[in-house]
Amino acid sequence: MSDPGIKTHAVGDEAEAARLAAGRLEELIAEAISLRGAAHVALAGGATPRAAYELLAQRLGEHEFVELWFGDERAVGPDDSDSNYRMVREAFSEAALPEERIHRIEGELGAEEAAESYSALLTDRLPAGEGGPPVLDVALLGVGEDGHTASLFPGDAVLDADGVCAAVHDAPKPPPDRVTLTVPVLREARRILFLVTGADKAEAVATLLKGEDDEQPATMVAGPQTELIADSEALSAG
Ligand code: 6PG
């Protein structure tokens, strides 16, 4: 597989990565609003993006045209310490963003029912290509040490799912039960922004940039519309 043509923004450390990610998200949101009147942004969970969300929240204000979605969620309720929604809600607490514009995945329903419900909501609310999947304006994604992204883990049958949102069980990253956007939906996003820091991700990042493993979930999602923001540690195996 050839180089996927990912535009890489190399920065010194995690704090700089957060600042740049907040800035790029703000630019891509403004671009989407100016071109299409709204910005549908799917956010990553995990620990890395929180600082970027807190910085973005200070810049967003109430932005009535921003709709926040999730690339994945754990099959837990909104107040659970594992909830990506809880992390995002807390990180955006400074923004005057009405609750109804942060569209959470209802993990408490269980993975299958939550995936079905979120698929219907995304399909109803987002524009789609000719009979294709709903089209996000931006997908901010993290990458795991094993090259997973969202809750798309290596070797999982969910990598072949062709719906909008799918249930995941036995995820190697706890908790095991999750809900994820599928490869086709993430690939359709107009812009993909990977945000990755830390030496533990270096091998996965090197594989992503070389495009040498077409079964790596992050590679499966990446395309010409993809950017990577990574610190020097995450780029140390290149
Ligand atoms: C999740 C995330 C997951 C995350 C990566 C990186 O729900 O766990 O969506 O895909 O982005 O595992 O996680 P860290 O940022 O915590 O390293």
PDB file of N, CA and C and ligand atoms in Angstrom, residues 44-49 72 74 84 142-144 148-150 173 178 201, ligand 1:
ATOM      1  N   ALA A  44     -13.239  12.538  19.225  1.00  0.00           N
ATOM      2  CA  ALA A  44     -12.608  11.334  19.768  1.00  0.00           C
ATOM      3  C   ALA A  44     -12.783  11.304  21.280  1.00  0.00           C
ATOM      4  N   GLY A  45     -12.737  10.112  21.815  1.00  0.00           N
ATOM      5  CA  GLY A  45     -12.755   9.941  23.258  1.00  0.00           C
ATOM      6  C   GLY A  45     -11.327   9.760  23.755  1.00  0.00           C
ATOM      7  N   GLY A  46     -11.199   9.082  24.849  1.00  0.00           N
ATOM      8  CA  GLY A  46      -9.875   8.834  25.415  1.00  0.00           C
ATOM      9  C   GLY A  46      -9.349  10.068  26.137  1.00  0.00           C
ATOM     10  N   ALA A  47      -8.075  10.058  26.450  1.00  0.00           N
ATOM     11  CA  ALA A  47      -7.469  11.115  27.277  1.00  0.00           C
ATOM     12  C   ALA A  47      -6.823  12.228  26.449  1.00  0.00           C
ATOM     13  N   THR A  48      -6.243  11.888  25.312  1.00  0.00           N
ATOM     14  CA  THR A  48      -5.431  12.874  24.572  1.00  0.00           C
ATOM     15  C   THR A  48      -6.179  14.149  24.220  1.00  0.00           C
ATOM     16  N   PRO A  49      -7.403  14.080  23.673  1.00  0.00           N
ATOM     17  CA  PRO A  49      -8.002  15.298  23.114  1.00  0.00           C
ATOM     18  C   PRO A  49      -8.583  16.263  24.134  1.00  0.00           C
ATOM     19  N   ASP A  72     -16.955   7.448  18.822  1.00  0.00           N
ATOM     20  CA  ASP A  72     -17.253   6.206  19.538  1.00  0.00           C
ATOM     21  C   ASP A  72     -17.647   6.525  20.974  1.00  0.00           C
ATOM     22  N   ARG A  74     -18.267   4.361  24.970  1.00  0.00           N
ATOM     23  CA  ARG A  74     -18.320   3.122  25.737  1.00  0.00           C
ATOM     24  C   ARG A  74     -19.789   2.871  26.062  1.00  0.00           C
ATOM     25  N   ASN A  84     -17.173   8.867  27.193  1.00  0.00           N
ATOM     26  CA  ASN A  84     -16.550   9.917  26.369  1.00  0.00           C
ATOM     27  C   ASN A  84     -17.405  11.172  26.376  1.00  0.00           C
ATOM     28  N   GLY A 142      -8.395   9.706  17.663  1.00  0.00           N
ATOM     29  CA  GLY A 142      -7.161   9.295  18.323  1.00  0.00           C
ATOM     30  C   GLY A 142      -6.681   8.000  17.690  1.00  0.00           C
ATOM     31  N   VAL A 143      -5.499   7.579  18.081  1.00  0.00           N
ATOM     32  CA  VAL A 143      -4.962   6.292  17.614  1.00  0.00           C
ATOM     33  C   VAL A 143      -4.406   5.560  18.827  1.00  0.00           C
ATOM     34  N   GLY A 144      -4.726   4.276  18.938  1.00  0.00           N
ATOM     35  CA  GLY A 144      -4.192   3.490  20.051  1.00  0.00           C
ATOM     36  C   GLY A 144      -2.851   2.873  19.688  1.00  0.00           C
ATOM     37  N   HIS A 148      -5.592   1.028  16.638  1.00  0.00           N
ATOM     38  CA  HIS A 148      -7.060   1.223  16.591  1.00  0.00           C
ATOM     39  C   HIS A 148      -7.364   2.714  16.521  1.00  0.00           C
ATOM     40  N   THR A 149      -8.578   2.993  16.028  1.00  0.00           N
ATOM     41  CA  THR A 149      -9.083   4.358  16.064  1.00  0.00           C
ATOM     42  C   THR A 149     -10.585   4.292  16.305  1.00  0.00           C
ATOM     43  N   ALA A 150     -11.155   5.281  16.928  1.00  0.00           N
ATOM     44  CA  ALA A 150     -12.523   5.166  17.469  1.00  0.00           C
ATOM     45  C   ALA A 150     -12.548   3.859  18.264  1.00  0.00           C
ATOM     46  N   LYS A 173      -9.232  -2.664  24.621  1.00  0.00           N
ATOM     47  CA  LYS A 173      -9.068  -1.499  25.501  1.00  0.00           C
ATOM     48  C   LYS A 173     -10.331  -1.401  26.352  1.00  0.00           C
ATOM     49  N   ARG A 178     -18.623  -1.407  23.517  1.00  0.00           N
ATOM     50  CA  ARG A 178     -18.555  -0.046  22.976  1.00  0.00           C
ATOM     51  C   ARG A 178     -19.483   0.111  21.768  1.00  0.00           C
ATOM     52  N   LYS A 201       2.696   5.502  21.209  1.00  0.00           N
ATOM     53  CA  LYS A 201       1.942   5.446  19.940  1.00  0.00           C
ATOM     54  C   LYS A 201       2.886   5.465  18.736  1.00  0.00           C
TER      55      LYS A 201
HETATM   56  C1  6PG B   1     -11.865   5.616  23.175  1.00  0.00           C
HETATM   57  C2  6PG B   1     -11.241   6.415  22.065  1.00  0.00           C
HETATM   58  C3  6PG B   1     -10.068   5.713  21.471  1.00  0.00           C
HETATM   59  C4  6PG B   1      -8.902   6.638  21.732  1.00  0.00           C
HETATM   60  C5  6PG B   1      -7.584   5.926  21.575  1.00  0.00           C
HETATM   61  C6  6PG B   1      -6.472   6.816  22.141  1.00  0.00           C
HETATM   62  O1  6PG B   1     -13.075   5.673  23.365  1.00  0.00           O
HETATM   63  O2  6PG B   1     -11.083   4.987  23.900  1.00  0.00           O
HETATM   64  O3  6PG B   1     -12.109   6.904  21.189  1.00  0.00           O
HETATM   65  O4  6PG B   1     -10.139   5.456  20.101  1.00  0.00           O
HETATM   66  O5  6PG B   1      -8.973   7.756  20.845  1.00  0.00           O
HETATM   67  O6  6PG B   1      -7.636   4.721  22.303  1.00  0.00           O
HETATM   68  O7  6PG B   1      -6.765   7.013  23.503  1.00  0.00           O
HETATM   69  P1  6PG B   1      -5.864   7.990  24.429  1.00  0.00           P
HETATM   70  O8  6PG B   1      -6.070   9.361  23.870  1.00  0.00           O
HETATM   71  O9  6PG B   1      -6.440   7.838  25.809  1.00  0.00           O
HETATM   72  O10 6PG B   1      -4.450   7.503  24.284  1.00  0.00           O
END
